[in-house]
């Protein structure tokens, strides 16, 4: 991560930490759950070397960015607003946008709300989910997959945090990021999702233990409430 610059910018009422490198057209990299800006470190270096100004924020609730405790502060309007404020702070009218997981969901809605600020979009892992005032995603998930579905288990403030606390942060990250389960991540009745998920005995070649340990240190400091609040505001 040599020569990657770090600073905090004020956007949409919060302080957001960003990592940036390079000069040229702006590429905005948006991480997912439960990740940090540094999940993009290889892409940051590669894109900067090829003539782009690359910016990867710690999203609201993560890492060195502000982490409001109230789930009401994590609606999609807050999350998109953070990025619009970031573009304004950077003095950029448009950006190439890349999103992964929750970052993809935010990026889809950024394009929906403010297409004038997006030059092009690349999304990974999450398809576009249309919004409707008549349909609540959490209710649909519960009906389809049951109350053991991970999103359903994340809804009640404090419950998932308590179950996560039985493990160190590194183990929690391994369980969540390296899921060895069917496509539908749902625990049996009466079982916490974090207990249900397998802890891998070894890491795949593409995962760096040092990176995971650095993420774990951040989550040791911040806890997981900010990250979980994204799910608690899904219906807003």
PDB file of C-alpha atoms in Angstrom:
ATOM      1  CA  UNK A   1       0.000   0.000   0.000  1.00  0.00           C
ATOM      2  CA  UNK A   2       2.990   2.243  -0.619  1.00  0.00           C
ATOM      3  CA  UNK A   3       2.117   5.774  -1.767  1.00  0.00           C
ATOM      4  CA  UNK A   4      -1.597   5.380  -1.116  1.00  0.00           C
ATOM      5  CA  UNK A   5      -2.658   8.620   0.540  1.00  0.00           C
ATOM      6  CA  UNK A   6      -5.160   8.845   3.366  1.00  0.00           C
ATOM      7  CA  UNK A   7      -7.361  11.660   4.616  1.00  0.00           C
ATOM      8  CA  UNK A   8     -10.772  12.324   6.128  1.00  0.00           C
ATOM      9  CA  UNK A   9     -13.300  14.466   4.305  1.00  0.00           C
ATOM     10  CA  UNK A  10     -16.565  15.949   5.544  1.00  0.00           C
ATOM     11  CA  UNK A  11     -19.553  14.715   3.579  1.00  0.00           C
ATOM     12  CA  UNK A  12     -23.279  14.588   4.253  1.00  0.00           C
ATOM     13  CA  UNK A  13     -22.839  15.319   7.959  1.00  0.00           C
ATOM     14  CA  UNK A  14     -20.124  12.736   8.693  1.00  0.00           C
ATOM     15  CA  UNK A  15     -16.364  12.446   8.448  1.00  0.00           C
ATOM     16  CA  UNK A  16     -15.359   9.839   5.890  1.00  0.00           C
ATOM     17  CA  UNK A  17     -11.915   8.284   5.602  1.00  0.00           C
ATOM     18  CA  UNK A  18     -10.690   7.834   2.044  1.00  0.00           C
ATOM     19  CA  UNK A  19      -7.666   6.194   0.485  1.00  0.00           C
ATOM     20  CA  UNK A  20      -6.579   7.661  -2.821  1.00  0.00           C
ATOM     21  CA  UNK A  21      -3.852   7.430  -5.406  1.00  0.00           C
ATOM     22  CA  UNK A  22      -3.087   8.627  -8.905  1.00  0.00           C
ATOM     23  CA  UNK A  23      -4.175  11.381 -11.245  1.00  0.00           C
ATOM     24  CA  UNK A  24      -6.673  11.382 -14.071  1.00  0.00           C
ATOM     25  CA  UNK A  25     -10.328  10.399 -14.394  1.00  0.00           C
ATOM     26  CA  UNK A  26     -11.876   9.446 -11.065  1.00  0.00           C
ATOM     27  CA  UNK A  27     -12.604   5.816 -10.190  1.00  0.00           C
ATOM     28  CA  UNK A  28     -14.683   5.347  -7.034  1.00  0.00           C
ATOM     29  CA  UNK A  29     -14.390   1.919  -5.369  1.00  0.00           C
ATOM     30  CA  UNK A  30     -17.182   1.017  -2.917  1.00  0.00           C
ATOM     31  CA  UNK A  31     -16.635  -1.907  -0.545  1.00  0.00           C
ATOM     32  CA  UNK A  32     -19.199  -4.305   0.886  1.00  0.00           C
ATOM     33  CA  UNK A  33     -19.957  -6.182   4.119  1.00  0.00           C
ATOM     34  CA  UNK A  34     -17.910  -6.653   6.239  1.00  0.00           C
ATOM     35  CA  UNK A  35     -15.001  -5.055   4.406  1.00  0.00           C
ATOM     36  CA  UNK A  36     -12.857  -1.928   4.415  1.00  0.00           C
ATOM     37  CA  UNK A  37     -11.278   0.340   1.836  1.00  0.00           C
ATOM     38  CA  UNK A  38      -8.228  -1.949   1.722  1.00  0.00           C
ATOM     39  CA  UNK A  39     -10.113  -4.764   0.022  1.00  0.00           C
ATOM     40  CA  UNK A  40      -9.384  -2.705  -3.101  1.00  0.00           C
ATOM     41  CA  UNK A  41      -5.664  -2.111  -2.479  1.00  0.00           C
ATOM     42  CA  UNK A  42      -4.467  -4.142  -5.466  1.00  0.00           C
ATOM     43  CA  UNK A  43      -6.982  -2.465  -7.775  1.00  0.00           C
ATOM     44  CA  UNK A  44      -6.019   0.956  -6.412  1.00  0.00           C
ATOM     45  CA  UNK A  45      -2.392   0.467  -7.356  1.00  0.00           C
ATOM     46  CA  UNK A  46      -3.179  -1.073 -10.747  1.00  0.00           C
ATOM     47  CA  UNK A  47      -5.661   1.594 -11.796  1.00  0.00           C
ATOM     48  CA  UNK A  48      -3.442   4.436 -10.566  1.00  0.00           C
ATOM     49  CA  UNK A  49      -0.564   3.058 -12.621  1.00  0.00           C
ATOM     50  CA  UNK A  50      -2.831   3.179 -15.666  1.00  0.00           C
ATOM     51  CA  UNK A  51      -3.740   6.835 -15.388  1.00  0.00           C
ATOM     52  CA  UNK A  52      -6.687   7.066 -13.011  1.00  0.00           C
ATOM     53  CA  UNK A  53      -7.370   8.965  -9.811  1.00  0.00           C
ATOM     54  CA  UNK A  54      -8.608   6.167  -7.559  1.00  0.00           C
ATOM     55  CA  UNK A  55     -10.582   6.763  -4.365  1.00  0.00           C
ATOM     56  CA  UNK A  56     -11.699   4.012  -1.979  1.00  0.00           C
ATOM     57  CA  UNK A  57     -13.609   5.170   1.106  1.00  0.00           C
ATOM     58  CA  UNK A  58     -14.309   3.431   4.350  1.00  0.00           C
ATOM     59  CA  UNK A  59     -18.068   3.639   4.046  1.00  0.00           C
ATOM     60  CA  UNK A  60     -20.236   5.086   6.821  1.00  0.00           C
ATOM     61  CA  UNK A  61     -20.035   2.746   9.829  1.00  0.00           C
ATOM     62  CA  UNK A  62     -16.700   1.222   8.859  1.00  0.00           C
ATOM     63  CA  UNK A  63     -13.034   1.643   9.698  1.00  0.00           C
ATOM     64  CA  UNK A  64     -11.875   5.223  10.199  1.00  0.00           C
ATOM     65  CA  UNK A  65     -15.114   6.818   8.999  1.00  0.00           C
ATOM     66  CA  UNK A  66     -17.806   7.989  11.400  1.00  0.00           C
ATOM     67  CA  UNK A  67     -20.120   5.263  12.659  1.00  0.00           C
ATOM     68  CA  UNK A  68     -23.526   6.514  13.847  1.00  0.00           C
ATOM     69  CA  UNK A  69     -25.218   4.055  16.191  1.00  0.00           C
ATOM     70  CA  UNK A  70     -28.790   4.709  15.038  1.00  0.00           C
ATOM     71  CA  UNK A  71     -29.923   2.393  12.191  1.00  0.00           C
ATOM     72  CA  UNK A  72     -31.999   5.299  10.848  1.00  0.00           C
ATOM     73  CA  UNK A  73     -28.696   6.898   9.790  1.00  0.00           C
ATOM     74  CA  UNK A  74     -28.001   4.109   7.284  1.00  0.00           C
ATOM     75  CA  UNK A  75     -30.819   4.404   4.753  1.00  0.00           C
ATOM     76  CA  UNK A  76     -29.893   4.144   1.098  1.00  0.00           C
ATOM     77  CA  UNK A  77     -30.441   7.905   0.885  1.00  0.00           C
ATOM     78  CA  UNK A  78     -27.759   8.476   3.530  1.00  0.00           C
ATOM     79  CA  UNK A  79     -25.343   6.103   1.797  1.00  0.00           C
ATOM     80  CA  UNK A  80     -25.810   7.592  -1.655  1.00  0.00           C
ATOM     81  CA  UNK A  81     -25.710  11.076  -0.141  1.00  0.00           C
ATOM     82  CA  UNK A  82     -22.314  10.295   1.373  1.00  0.00           C
ATOM     83  CA  UNK A  83     -20.935   9.557  -2.089  1.00  0.00           C
ATOM     84  CA  UNK A  84     -22.489  12.635  -3.691  1.00  0.00           C
ATOM     85  CA  UNK A  85     -20.924  14.735  -0.944  1.00  0.00           C
ATOM     86  CA  UNK A  86     -17.612  12.972  -1.528  1.00  0.00           C
ATOM     87  CA  UNK A  87     -17.713  13.773  -5.247  1.00  0.00           C
ATOM     88  CA  UNK A  88     -18.463  17.396  -4.393  1.00  0.00           C
ATOM     89  CA  UNK A  89     -15.581  17.504  -1.907  1.00  0.00           C
ATOM     90  CA  UNK A  90     -13.248  16.049  -4.536  1.00  0.00           C
ATOM     91  CA  UNK A  91     -14.437  18.633  -7.068  1.00  0.00           C
ATOM     92  CA  UNK A  92     -15.508  15.922  -9.504  1.00  0.00           C
ATOM     93  CA  UNK A  93     -18.695  16.016 -11.553  1.00  0.00           C
ATOM     94  CA  UNK A  94     -18.576  12.327 -12.478  1.00  0.00           C
ATOM     95  CA  UNK A  95     -16.809   9.088 -11.620  1.00  0.00           C
ATOM     96  CA  UNK A  96     -16.360   5.586 -12.884  1.00  0.00           C
ATOM     97  CA  UNK A  97     -18.022   3.603 -10.089  1.00  0.00           C
ATOM     98  CA  UNK A  98     -17.189   0.055  -8.981  1.00  0.00           C
ATOM     99  CA  UNK A  99     -19.201  -1.621  -6.219  1.00  0.00           C
ATOM    100  CA  UNK A 100     -18.961  -4.960  -4.459  1.00  0.00           C
ATOM    101  CA  UNK A 101     -21.666  -6.606  -2.330  1.00  0.00           C
ATOM    102  CA  UNK A 102     -23.345  -3.815  -0.321  1.00  0.00           C
ATOM    103  CA  UNK A 103     -21.197  -1.418  -2.307  1.00  0.00           C
ATOM    104  CA  UNK A 104     -22.923  -2.672  -5.441  1.00  0.00           C
ATOM    105  CA  UNK A 105     -26.353  -2.023  -3.946  1.00  0.00           C
ATOM    106  CA  UNK A 106     -25.275   1.519  -3.090  1.00  0.00           C
ATOM    107  CA  UNK A 107     -23.811   1.992  -6.566  1.00  0.00           C
ATOM    108  CA  UNK A 108     -27.025   0.827  -8.263  1.00  0.00           C
ATOM    109  CA  UNK A 109     -28.965   3.428  -6.320  1.00  0.00           C
ATOM    110  CA  UNK A 110     -26.361   6.102  -6.957  1.00  0.00           C
ATOM    111  CA  UNK A 111     -27.021   5.550 -10.666  1.00  0.00           C
ATOM    112  CA  UNK A 112     -30.777   5.573 -10.061  1.00  0.00           C
ATOM    113  CA  UNK A 113     -30.845   8.758  -7.974  1.00  0.00           C
ATOM    114  CA  UNK A 114     -28.044  10.727  -9.649  1.00  0.00           C
ATOM    115  CA  UNK A 115     -27.211   9.320 -13.091  1.00  0.00           C
ATOM    116  CA  UNK A 116     -25.610  12.660 -13.921  1.00  0.00           C
ATOM    117  CA  UNK A 117     -22.755  11.888 -11.487  1.00  0.00           C
ATOM    118  CA  UNK A 118     -21.844   8.432 -12.872  1.00  0.00           C
ATOM    119  CA  UNK A 119     -19.740   7.993 -15.988  1.00  0.00           C
ATOM    120  CA  UNK A 120     -19.880   4.180 -16.012  1.00  0.00           C
ATOM    121  CA  UNK A 121     -20.670   1.371 -13.575  1.00  0.00           C
ATOM    122  CA  UNK A 122     -19.159  -2.008 -12.715  1.00  0.00           C
ATOM    123  CA  UNK A 123     -20.900  -4.018  -9.998  1.00  0.00           C
ATOM    124  CA  UNK A 124     -19.877  -7.295  -8.403  1.00  0.00           C
ATOM    125  CA  UNK A 125     -21.914  -9.787  -6.428  1.00  0.00           C
ATOM    126  CA  UNK A 126     -25.312  -8.103  -6.046  1.00  0.00           C
ATOM    127  CA  UNK A 127     -27.928  -7.611  -8.752  1.00  0.00           C
ATOM    128  CA  UNK A 128     -30.144  -4.549  -8.886  1.00  0.00           C
ATOM    129  CA  UNK A 129     -33.101  -4.780  -6.501  1.00  0.00           C
ATOM    130  CA  UNK A 130     -35.942  -2.413  -7.438  1.00  0.00           C
ATOM    131  CA  UNK A 131     -37.401  -0.340  -4.632  1.00  0.00           C
ATOM    132  CA  UNK A 132     -41.117  -0.255  -3.839  1.00  0.00           C
ATOM    133  CA  UNK A 133     -42.958   1.478  -0.980  1.00  0.00           C
ATOM    134  CA  UNK A 134     -45.330  -1.502  -0.903  1.00  0.00           C
ATOM    135  CA  UNK A 135     -42.657  -4.173  -0.477  1.00  0.00           C
ATOM    136  CA  UNK A 136     -40.226  -4.510   2.410  1.00  0.00           C
ATOM    137  CA  UNK A 137     -37.136  -6.565   1.542  1.00  0.00           C
ATOM    138  CA  UNK A 138     -36.735  -7.938   5.059  1.00  0.00           C
ATOM    139  CA  UNK A 139     -40.293  -9.293   5.091  1.00  0.00           C
ATOM    140  CA  UNK A 140     -39.798 -10.919   1.700  1.00  0.00           C
ATOM    141  CA  UNK A 141     -36.543 -12.552   2.810  1.00  0.00           C
ATOM    142  CA  UNK A 142     -38.141 -13.900   5.979  1.00  0.00           C
ATOM    143  CA  UNK A 143     -41.063 -15.378   4.042  1.00  0.00           C
ATOM    144  CA  UNK A 144     -38.783 -16.959   1.450  1.00  0.00           C
ATOM    145  CA  UNK A 145     -35.950 -18.210   3.647  1.00  0.00           C
ATOM    146  CA  UNK A 146     -37.219 -18.168   7.224  1.00  0.00           C
ATOM    147  CA  UNK A 147     -36.089 -16.383  10.353  1.00  0.00           C
ATOM    148  CA  UNK A 148     -32.746 -18.189  10.234  1.00  0.00           C
ATOM    149  CA  UNK A 149     -31.747 -16.246   7.114  1.00  0.00           C
ATOM    150  CA  UNK A 150     -28.750 -14.088   7.916  1.00  0.00           C
ATOM    151  CA  UNK A 151     -30.446 -10.811   6.986  1.00  0.00           C
ATOM    152  CA  UNK A 152     -33.394 -11.694   9.213  1.00  0.00           C
ATOM    153  CA  UNK A 153     -31.042 -12.440  12.101  1.00  0.00           C
ATOM    154  CA  UNK A 154     -29.290  -9.092  11.686  1.00  0.00           C
ATOM    155  CA  UNK A 155     -32.459  -7.006  12.176  1.00  0.00           C
ATOM    156  CA  UNK A 156     -32.753  -6.611  15.951  1.00  0.00           C
ATOM    157  CA  UNK A 157     -30.169  -4.115  17.294  1.00  0.00           C
ATOM    158  CA  UNK A 158     -27.690  -5.737  19.649  1.00  0.00           C
ATOM    159  CA  UNK A 159     -28.622  -9.361  18.954  1.00  0.00           C
ATOM    160  CA  UNK A 160     -26.096 -10.123  16.218  1.00  0.00           C
ATOM    161  CA  UNK A 161     -23.465  -8.080  18.038  1.00  0.00           C
ATOM    162  CA  UNK A 162     -23.932 -10.268  21.121  1.00  0.00           C
ATOM    163  CA  UNK A 163     -23.613 -13.472  19.115  1.00  0.00           C
ATOM    164  CA  UNK A 164     -20.555 -12.137  17.281  1.00  0.00           C
ATOM    165  CA  UNK A 165     -18.907 -11.323  20.627  1.00  0.00           C
ATOM    166  CA  UNK A 166     -18.496 -15.035  21.357  1.00  0.00           C
ATOM    167  CA  UNK A 167     -15.700 -15.009  18.779  1.00  0.00           C
ATOM    168  CA  UNK A 168     -12.698 -12.816  18.118  1.00  0.00           C
ATOM    169  CA  UNK A 169     -13.060 -10.398  15.206  1.00  0.00           C
ATOM    170  CA  UNK A 170     -10.715 -12.372  12.975  1.00  0.00           C
ATOM    171  CA  UNK A 171     -12.876 -15.484  13.339  1.00  0.00           C
ATOM    172  CA  UNK A 172     -16.036 -13.480  12.636  1.00  0.00           C
ATOM    173  CA  UNK A 173     -14.479 -12.142   9.439  1.00  0.00           C
ATOM    174  CA  UNK A 174     -13.397 -15.601   8.339  1.00  0.00           C
ATOM    175  CA  UNK A 175     -16.895 -16.958   8.937  1.00  0.00           C
ATOM    176  CA  UNK A 176     -18.624 -14.125   7.071  1.00  0.00           C
ATOM    177  CA  UNK A 177     -16.214 -13.610   4.199  1.00  0.00           C
ATOM    178  CA  UNK A 178     -15.330 -17.233   3.478  1.00  0.00           C
ATOM    179  CA  UNK A 179     -18.802 -18.738   3.668  1.00  0.00           C
ATOM    180  CA  UNK A 180     -18.887 -22.486   3.099  1.00  0.00           C
ATOM    181  CA  UNK A 181     -22.646 -22.907   2.847  1.00  0.00           C
ATOM    182  CA  UNK A 182     -25.410 -23.311   0.246  1.00  0.00           C
ATOM    183  CA  UNK A 183     -26.478 -20.304  -1.787  1.00  0.00           C
ATOM    184  CA  UNK A 184     -29.082 -19.442   0.843  1.00  0.00           C
ATOM    185  CA  UNK A 185     -27.232 -18.575   4.046  1.00  0.00           C
ATOM    186  CA  UNK A 186     -29.747 -19.567   6.694  1.00  0.00           C
ATOM    187  CA  UNK A 187     -29.277 -21.259  10.055  1.00  0.00           C
ATOM    188  CA  UNK A 188     -31.598 -23.954  11.438  1.00  0.00           C
ATOM    189  CA  UNK A 189     -34.274 -22.860  13.896  1.00  0.00           C
ATOM    190  CA  UNK A 190     -32.827 -21.693  17.195  1.00  0.00           C
ATOM    191  CA  UNK A 191     -29.257 -21.449  15.876  1.00  0.00           C
ATOM    192  CA  UNK A 192     -27.377 -18.165  15.504  1.00  0.00           C
ATOM    193  CA  UNK A 193     -26.063 -17.602  11.995  1.00  0.00           C
ATOM    194  CA  UNK A 194     -22.535 -16.882  13.240  1.00  0.00           C
ATOM    195  CA  UNK A 195     -22.503 -20.232  15.073  1.00  0.00           C
ATOM    196  CA  UNK A 196     -23.870 -22.000  11.996  1.00  0.00           C
ATOM    197  CA  UNK A 197     -21.183 -20.675   9.668  1.00  0.00           C
ATOM    198  CA  UNK A 198     -18.043 -22.779   9.354  1.00  0.00           C
ATOM    199  CA  UNK A 199     -14.654 -21.410  10.412  1.00  0.00           C
ATOM    200  CA  UNK A 200     -12.203 -22.392   7.667  1.00  0.00           C
ATOM    201  CA  UNK A 201      -9.083 -24.195   8.838  1.00  0.00           C
ATOM    202  CA  UNK A 202      -7.072 -22.664   5.991  1.00  0.00           C
ATOM    203  CA  UNK A 203      -7.413 -19.679   3.696  1.00  0.00           C
ATOM    204  CA  UNK A 204      -7.764 -19.763  -0.085  1.00  0.00           C
ATOM    205  CA  UNK A 205      -4.768 -18.511  -2.030  1.00  0.00           C
ATOM    206  CA  UNK A 206      -6.481 -15.253  -2.877  1.00  0.00           C
ATOM    207  CA  UNK A 207      -6.978 -14.272   0.795  1.00  0.00           C
ATOM    208  CA  UNK A 208      -4.095 -12.713   2.697  1.00  0.00           C
ATOM    209  CA  UNK A 209      -4.067 -13.443   6.454  1.00  0.00           C
ATOM    210  CA  UNK A 210      -2.221 -10.198   7.148  1.00  0.00           C
ATOM    211  CA  UNK A 211      -5.034  -8.272   5.447  1.00  0.00           C
ATOM    212  CA  UNK A 212      -7.693 -10.066   7.485  1.00  0.00           C
ATOM    213  CA  UNK A 213      -5.775  -9.391  10.686  1.00  0.00           C
ATOM    214  CA  UNK A 214      -5.592  -5.678   9.889  1.00  0.00           C
ATOM    215  CA  UNK A 215      -9.335  -5.628   9.257  1.00  0.00           C
ATOM    216  CA  UNK A 216      -9.923  -7.469  12.531  1.00  0.00           C
ATOM    217  CA  UNK A 217      -7.990  -4.774  14.388  1.00  0.00           C
ATOM    218  CA  UNK A 218     -10.307  -2.129  12.941  1.00  0.00           C
ATOM    219  CA  UNK A 219     -13.420  -4.087  13.907  1.00  0.00           C
ATOM    220  CA  UNK A 220     -11.970  -4.616  17.382  1.00  0.00           C
ATOM    221  CA  UNK A 221     -11.948  -0.836  17.694  1.00  0.00           C
ATOM    222  CA  UNK A 222     -15.317  -0.064  16.072  1.00  0.00           C
ATOM    223  CA  UNK A 223     -17.409  -3.171  16.622  1.00  0.00           C
ATOM    224  CA  UNK A 224     -19.829  -4.446  13.979  1.00  0.00           C
ATOM    225  CA  UNK A 225     -22.855  -2.261  14.724  1.00  0.00           C
ATOM    226  CA  UNK A 226     -22.214   0.185  11.890  1.00  0.00           C
ATOM    227  CA  UNK A 227     -21.849  -2.623   9.376  1.00  0.00           C
ATOM    228  CA  UNK A 228     -24.968  -4.410  10.640  1.00  0.00           C
ATOM    229  CA  UNK A 229     -27.003  -1.208  10.541  1.00  0.00           C
ATOM    230  CA  UNK A 230     -27.007  -1.368   6.734  1.00  0.00           C
ATOM    231  CA  UNK A 231     -29.289  -4.392   7.000  1.00  0.00           C
ATOM    232  CA  UNK A 232     -31.450  -2.743   9.667  1.00  0.00           C
ATOM    233  CA  UNK A 233     -32.221   0.162   7.339  1.00  0.00           C
ATOM    234  CA  UNK A 234     -32.964  -1.932   4.245  1.00  0.00           C
ATOM    235  CA  UNK A 235     -36.690  -1.189   4.345  1.00  0.00           C
ATOM    236  CA  UNK A 236     -36.265   2.584   4.622  1.00  0.00           C
TER     237      UNK A 236
END
